């Protein structure tokens, strides 16, 4: 897996962002029974070093450019900084939206084994264990970035806000899945404890909400 190789080589440039890298490290450390603190510290150190190196290279290039001797240049610079600050504030606010996690009627028989077999998806679907409800489109439809990591082979189905199937089938141990769909989404998992899910970079946690490890859950933002 490319993410596992990236961790072994201390190459965090393969991750979408330092935040996603930290989330992956936490899930990986929890699954492998490792202490996450030194791994996270190492990640922060390397990401900070890479960022400083990029800043130095950028400053070196800028120093070669002759600055114009007009006040308009400084005005444009100040305007750009204001726009950048506003953009950071707006996007920062959008990322702090509270997640809505609703466990739907659990109609999947609990599994006796943590590991699955390739025919699990077909067994679940053909066995009549999942009963489809009439489709009611949610009102707060919005684009969403989803990330999944799997600690064991597990059957998983993902439907977008229009009830279209985006993913369905057995996901392999150690795999990572990233995709963009319209949310809120409905996720059905045969064994939720081995699935790590992020919705717009926020970890989805069921905690004590589900009475079974085989769940169907709707996830969105309030």
mmCIF file of C-alpha atoms in Angstrom:
data_model
loop_
_atom_site.group_PDB
_atom_site.id
_atom_site.type_symbol
_atom_site.label_atom_id
_atom_site.label_comp_id
_atom_site.label_asym_id
_atom_site.label_seq_id
_atom_site.Cartn_x
_atom_site.Cartn_y
_atom_site.Cartn_z
ATOM 1 C CA UNK A 1 0.000 0.000 0.000
ATOM 2 C CA UNK A 2 1.370 3.423 -0.968
ATOM 3 C CA UNK A 3 0.443 5.020 2.364
ATOM 4 C CA UNK A 4 2.188 2.326 4.388
ATOM 5 C CA UNK A 5 5.260 2.698 2.174
ATOM 6 C CA UNK A 6 5.106 6.457 2.695
ATOM 7 C CA UNK A 7 5.135 5.984 6.481
ATOM 8 C CA UNK A 8 8.081 3.593 6.281
ATOM 9 C CA UNK A 9 10.017 6.062 4.103
ATOM 10 C CA UNK A 10 8.963 9.172 6.078
ATOM 11 C CA UNK A 11 7.525 10.561 2.840
ATOM 12 C CA UNK A 12 4.443 12.510 3.888
ATOM 13 C CA UNK A 13 4.188 14.298 0.551
ATOM 14 C CA UNK A 14 1.974 11.426 -0.678
ATOM 15 C CA UNK A 15 -0.805 12.420 1.730
ATOM 16 C CA UNK A 16 -3.329 15.092 0.815
ATOM 17 C CA UNK A 17 -2.452 17.190 3.858
ATOM 18 C CA UNK A 18 -0.621 16.954 7.214
ATOM 19 C CA UNK A 19 -4.057 16.615 8.875
ATOM 20 C CA UNK A 20 -4.899 13.531 6.787
ATOM 21 C CA UNK A 21 -1.438 12.114 7.465
ATOM 22 C CA UNK A 22 -1.979 12.462 11.236
ATOM 23 C CA UNK A 23 -5.356 10.740 10.997
ATOM 24 C CA UNK A 24 -3.881 7.865 9.004
ATOM 25 C CA UNK A 25 -0.997 7.521 11.501
ATOM 26 C CA UNK A 26 -3.448 7.329 14.424
ATOM 27 C CA UNK A 27 -5.485 4.611 12.726
ATOM 28 C CA UNK A 28 -2.364 2.715 11.659
ATOM 29 C CA UNK A 29 -0.820 2.905 15.151
ATOM 30 C CA UNK A 30 -4.075 1.788 16.791
ATOM 31 C CA UNK A 31 -4.347 -1.180 14.432
ATOM 32 C CA UNK A 32 -0.699 -2.211 14.785
ATOM 33 C CA UNK A 33 -0.669 -1.681 18.559
ATOM 34 C CA UNK A 34 2.017 1.015 18.341
ATOM 35 C CA UNK A 35 2.548 4.171 20.361
ATOM 36 C CA UNK A 36 1.187 6.958 18.165
ATOM 37 C CA UNK A 37 2.995 9.834 19.936
ATOM 38 C CA UNK A 38 6.513 9.341 18.474
ATOM 39 C CA UNK A 39 5.024 8.681 15.024
ATOM 40 C CA UNK A 40 2.998 11.893 15.177
ATOM 41 C CA UNK A 41 5.994 13.868 16.444
ATOM 42 C CA UNK A 42 8.086 12.536 13.578
ATOM 43 C CA UNK A 43 5.342 13.456 11.099
ATOM 44 C CA UNK A 44 5.115 17.014 12.470
ATOM 45 C CA UNK A 45 8.885 17.439 12.366
ATOM 46 C CA UNK A 46 9.214 16.284 8.753
ATOM 47 C CA UNK A 47 6.179 18.245 7.531
ATOM 48 C CA UNK A 48 7.508 21.366 9.259
ATOM 49 C CA UNK A 49 10.944 20.838 7.695
ATOM 50 C CA UNK A 50 9.441 20.404 4.218
ATOM 51 C CA UNK A 51 7.329 23.516 4.671
ATOM 52 C CA UNK A 52 10.336 25.579 5.785
ATOM 53 C CA UNK A 53 12.366 24.287 2.825
ATOM 54 C CA UNK A 54 9.593 25.283 0.435
ATOM 55 C CA UNK A 55 9.425 28.739 2.030
ATOM 56 C CA UNK A 56 13.191 29.232 1.684
ATOM 57 C CA UNK A 57 13.103 28.213 -1.988
ATOM 58 C CA UNK A 58 10.242 30.592 -2.627
ATOM 59 C CA UNK A 59 12.095 33.451 -0.877
ATOM 60 C CA UNK A 60 15.236 32.734 -2.916
ATOM 61 C CA UNK A 61 13.314 32.999 -6.180
ATOM 62 C CA UNK A 62 11.556 36.158 -5.047
ATOM 63 C CA UNK A 63 14.877 37.813 -4.150
ATOM 64 C CA UNK A 64 15.977 37.493 -7.789
ATOM 65 C CA UNK A 65 13.001 39.469 -9.017
ATOM 66 C CA UNK A 66 13.500 43.211 -9.109
ATOM 67 C CA UNK A 67 10.831 44.872 -7.011
ATOM 68 C CA UNK A 68 8.974 47.672 -8.805
ATOM 69 C CA UNK A 69 9.397 51.098 -7.360
ATOM 70 C CA UNK A 70 5.717 51.948 -7.260
ATOM 71 C CA UNK A 71 3.331 52.177 -4.340
ATOM 72 C CA UNK A 72 0.817 50.169 -6.357
ATOM 73 C CA UNK A 73 2.890 47.033 -5.839
ATOM 74 C CA UNK A 74 2.592 47.289 -2.065
ATOM 75 C CA UNK A 75 -1.119 48.013 -2.332
ATOM 76 C CA UNK A 76 -1.578 44.884 -4.449
ATOM 77 C CA UNK A 77 0.433 42.872 -1.935
ATOM 78 C CA UNK A 78 -1.698 44.076 0.973
ATOM 79 C CA UNK A 79 -4.864 43.321 -0.996
ATOM 80 C CA UNK A 80 -3.632 39.795 -1.760
ATOM 81 C CA UNK A 81 -2.866 39.204 1.922
ATOM 82 C CA UNK A 82 -6.352 40.353 2.905
ATOM 83 C CA UNK A 83 -7.955 38.062 0.314
ATOM 84 C CA UNK A 84 -5.792 35.160 1.503
ATOM 85 C CA UNK A 85 -6.748 35.789 5.147
ATOM 86 C CA UNK A 86 -10.438 35.918 4.261
ATOM 87 C CA UNK A 87 -10.131 32.701 2.247
ATOM 88 C CA UNK A 88 -8.460 30.935 5.160
ATOM 89 C CA UNK A 89 -11.206 32.153 7.481
ATOM 90 C CA UNK A 90 -14.019 31.079 5.156
ATOM 91 C CA UNK A 91 -12.545 27.632 4.448
ATOM 92 C CA UNK A 92 -11.629 27.238 8.103
ATOM 93 C CA UNK A 93 -15.211 27.901 9.092
ATOM 94 C CA UNK A 94 -16.503 25.388 6.532
ATOM 95 C CA UNK A 95 -14.248 22.668 7.918
ATOM 96 C CA UNK A 96 -15.460 23.129 11.480
ATOM 97 C CA UNK A 97 -19.023 22.163 10.660
ATOM 98 C CA UNK A 98 -20.400 19.594 13.058
ATOM 99 C CA UNK A 99 -20.889 16.108 11.675
ATOM 100 C CA UNK A 100 -24.297 14.486 11.720
ATOM 101 C CA UNK A 101 -23.988 10.718 12.238
ATOM 102 C CA UNK A 102 -27.256 8.769 12.285
ATOM 103 C CA UNK A 103 -27.367 4.995 12.700
ATOM 104 C CA UNK A 104 -30.212 3.731 10.523
ATOM 105 C CA UNK A 105 -32.294 0.636 11.187
ATOM 106 C CA UNK A 106 -29.756 -2.178 11.482
ATOM 107 C CA UNK A 107 -30.923 -4.920 9.157
ATOM 108 C CA UNK A 108 -27.639 -6.745 8.666
ATOM 109 C CA UNK A 109 -27.123 -9.891 10.667
ATOM 110 C CA UNK A 110 -24.060 -9.489 12.980
ATOM 111 C CA UNK A 111 -21.018 -11.360 11.702
ATOM 112 C CA UNK A 112 -19.360 -14.030 13.790
ATOM 113 C CA UNK A 113 -15.928 -13.484 12.263
ATOM 114 C CA UNK A 114 -13.869 -10.331 11.916
ATOM 115 C CA UNK A 115 -12.451 -11.475 8.587
ATOM 116 C CA UNK A 116 -14.654 -11.617 5.508
ATOM 117 C CA UNK A 117 -14.593 -13.676 2.347
ATOM 118 C CA UNK A 118 -14.946 -12.378 -1.232
ATOM 119 C CA UNK A 119 -18.526 -13.614 -1.470
ATOM 120 C CA UNK A 120 -19.661 -11.680 1.606
ATOM 121 C CA UNK A 121 -21.153 -8.817 -0.408
ATOM 122 C CA UNK A 122 -23.152 -11.191 -2.567
ATOM 123 C CA UNK A 123 -24.240 -13.103 0.520
ATOM 124 C CA UNK A 124 -25.478 -9.965 2.225
ATOM 125 C CA UNK A 125 -27.300 -8.696 -0.846
ATOM 126 C CA UNK A 126 -28.803 -11.952 -2.104
ATOM 127 C CA UNK A 127 -29.742 -13.190 1.364
ATOM 128 C CA UNK A 128 -32.376 -10.523 1.820
ATOM 129 C CA UNK A 129 -30.640 -9.178 4.921
ATOM 130 C CA UNK A 130 -30.660 -5.554 3.743
ATOM 131 C CA UNK A 131 -34.079 -4.056 3.143
ATOM 132 C CA UNK A 132 -34.174 -0.940 0.992
ATOM 133 C CA UNK A 133 -36.324 1.995 2.150
ATOM 134 C CA UNK A 134 -38.061 4.384 -0.277
ATOM 135 C CA UNK A 135 -35.531 6.988 -1.419
ATOM 136 C CA UNK A 136 -36.052 10.421 0.181
ATOM 137 C CA UNK A 137 -33.484 12.980 -0.938
ATOM 138 C CA UNK A 138 -32.023 15.083 1.912
ATOM 139 C CA UNK A 139 -32.329 18.864 1.783
ATOM 140 C CA UNK A 140 -28.746 19.797 2.681
ATOM 141 C CA UNK A 141 -26.938 18.228 -0.300
ATOM 142 C CA UNK A 142 -23.320 19.388 -0.629
ATOM 143 C CA UNK A 143 -20.028 18.054 -2.057
ATOM 144 C CA UNK A 144 -18.036 15.901 0.377
ATOM 145 C CA UNK A 145 -14.545 14.418 0.448
ATOM 146 C CA UNK A 146 -14.438 10.907 1.914
ATOM 147 C CA UNK A 147 -11.477 8.834 3.049
ATOM 148 C CA UNK A 148 -11.560 5.218 4.192
ATOM 149 C CA UNK A 149 -8.871 2.958 5.677
ATOM 150 C CA UNK A 150 -9.403 -0.728 6.339
ATOM 151 C CA UNK A 151 -7.763 -2.779 9.092
ATOM 152 C CA UNK A 152 -9.170 -6.074 7.781
ATOM 153 C CA UNK A 153 -10.950 -7.381 4.688
ATOM 154 C CA UNK A 154 -14.494 -6.058 5.000
ATOM 155 C CA UNK A 155 -17.567 -5.624 2.809
ATOM 156 C CA UNK A 156 -18.644 -2.004 2.389
ATOM 157 C CA UNK A 157 -21.232 -0.105 0.393
ATOM 158 C CA UNK A 158 -21.365 3.670 -0.087
ATOM 159 C CA UNK A 159 -24.322 5.589 -1.526
ATOM 160 C CA UNK A 160 -24.349 9.317 -2.251
ATOM 161 C CA UNK A 161 -27.082 11.858 -1.493
ATOM 162 C CA UNK A 162 -29.058 10.689 -4.550
ATOM 163 C CA UNK A 163 -28.858 7.062 -3.393
ATOM 164 C CA UNK A 164 -26.464 6.185 -6.218
ATOM 165 C CA UNK A 165 -23.997 3.407 -5.386
ATOM 166 C CA UNK A 166 -20.453 4.813 -5.398
ATOM 167 C CA UNK A 167 -18.692 1.807 -3.837
ATOM 168 C CA UNK A 168 -19.853 -1.749 -3.226
ATOM 169 C CA UNK A 169 -17.803 -4.837 -2.481
ATOM 170 C CA UNK A 170 -15.036 -6.274 -0.343
ATOM 171 C CA UNK A 171 -12.313 -3.799 0.608
ATOM 172 C CA UNK A 172 -8.924 -5.348 1.344
ATOM 173 C CA UNK A 173 -6.870 -5.054 4.517
ATOM 174 C CA UNK A 174 -4.471 -2.102 4.405
ATOM 175 C CA UNK A 175 -6.216 -0.411 1.473
ATOM 176 C CA UNK A 176 -7.095 3.283 1.512
ATOM 177 C CA UNK A 177 -9.999 4.739 -0.433
ATOM 178 C CA UNK A 178 -10.540 8.405 -1.313
ATOM 179 C CA UNK A 179 -13.402 9.849 -3.335
ATOM 180 C CA UNK A 180 -15.602 12.908 -3.786
ATOM 181 C CA UNK A 181 -19.386 12.541 -3.791
ATOM 182 C CA UNK A 182 -22.494 14.509 -2.902
ATOM 183 C CA UNK A 183 -23.358 14.211 0.771
ATOM 184 C CA UNK A 184 -24.872 13.276 3.071
ATOM 185 C CA UNK A 185 -23.896 9.686 2.351
ATOM 186 C CA UNK A 186 -25.139 6.301 3.497
ATOM 187 C CA UNK A 187 -22.500 3.743 4.449
ATOM 188 C CA UNK A 188 -23.179 0.069 5.076
ATOM 189 C CA UNK A 189 -20.346 -1.940 6.623
ATOM 190 C CA UNK A 190 -20.285 -5.608 7.556
ATOM 191 C CA UNK A 191 -17.848 -4.964 10.426
ATOM 192 C CA UNK A 192 -17.498 -1.293 11.360
ATOM 193 C CA UNK A 193 -14.647 -1.607 13.957
ATOM 194 C CA UNK A 194 -12.079 -2.299 11.189
ATOM 195 C CA UNK A 195 -13.159 0.748 9.142
ATOM 196 C CA UNK A 196 -11.732 4.246 9.659
ATOM 197 C CA UNK A 197 -13.838 6.863 7.880
ATOM 198 C CA UNK A 198 -13.205 10.581 7.419
ATOM 199 C CA UNK A 199 -15.879 12.984 6.152
ATOM 200 C CA UNK A 200 -14.328 16.275 5.000
ATOM 201 C CA UNK A 201 -11.256 15.368 7.090
ATOM 202 C CA UNK A 202 -13.336 14.769 10.236
ATOM 203 C CA UNK A 203 -13.200 11.317 11.807
ATOM 204 C CA UNK A 204 -16.582 9.566 11.892
ATOM 205 C CA UNK A 205 -17.095 7.877 15.254
ATOM 206 C CA UNK A 206 -20.069 5.724 16.198
ATOM 207 C CA UNK A 207 -18.934 5.162 19.799
ATOM 208 C CA UNK A 208 -21.940 3.625 21.582
ATOM 209 C CA UNK A 209 -24.517 4.687 18.984
ATOM 210 C CA UNK A 210 -24.674 1.297 17.267
ATOM 211 C CA UNK A 211 -25.798 -1.872 18.989
ATOM 212 C CA UNK A 212 -24.181 -4.061 16.328
ATOM 213 C CA UNK A 213 -20.834 -4.105 14.534
ATOM 214 C CA UNK A 214 -22.662 -4.534 11.207
ATOM 215 C CA UNK A 215 -24.244 -1.140 10.590
ATOM 216 C CA UNK A 216 -25.896 1.160 8.099
ATOM 217 C CA UNK A 217 -25.189 4.802 8.920
ATOM 218 C CA UNK A 218 -25.957 8.167 7.327
ATOM 219 C CA UNK A 219 -23.204 10.794 7.599
ATOM 220 C CA UNK A 220 -23.403 14.476 6.684
ATOM 221 C CA UNK A 221 -22.769 17.973 8.004
ATOM 222 C CA UNK A 222 -25.219 20.087 9.944
#
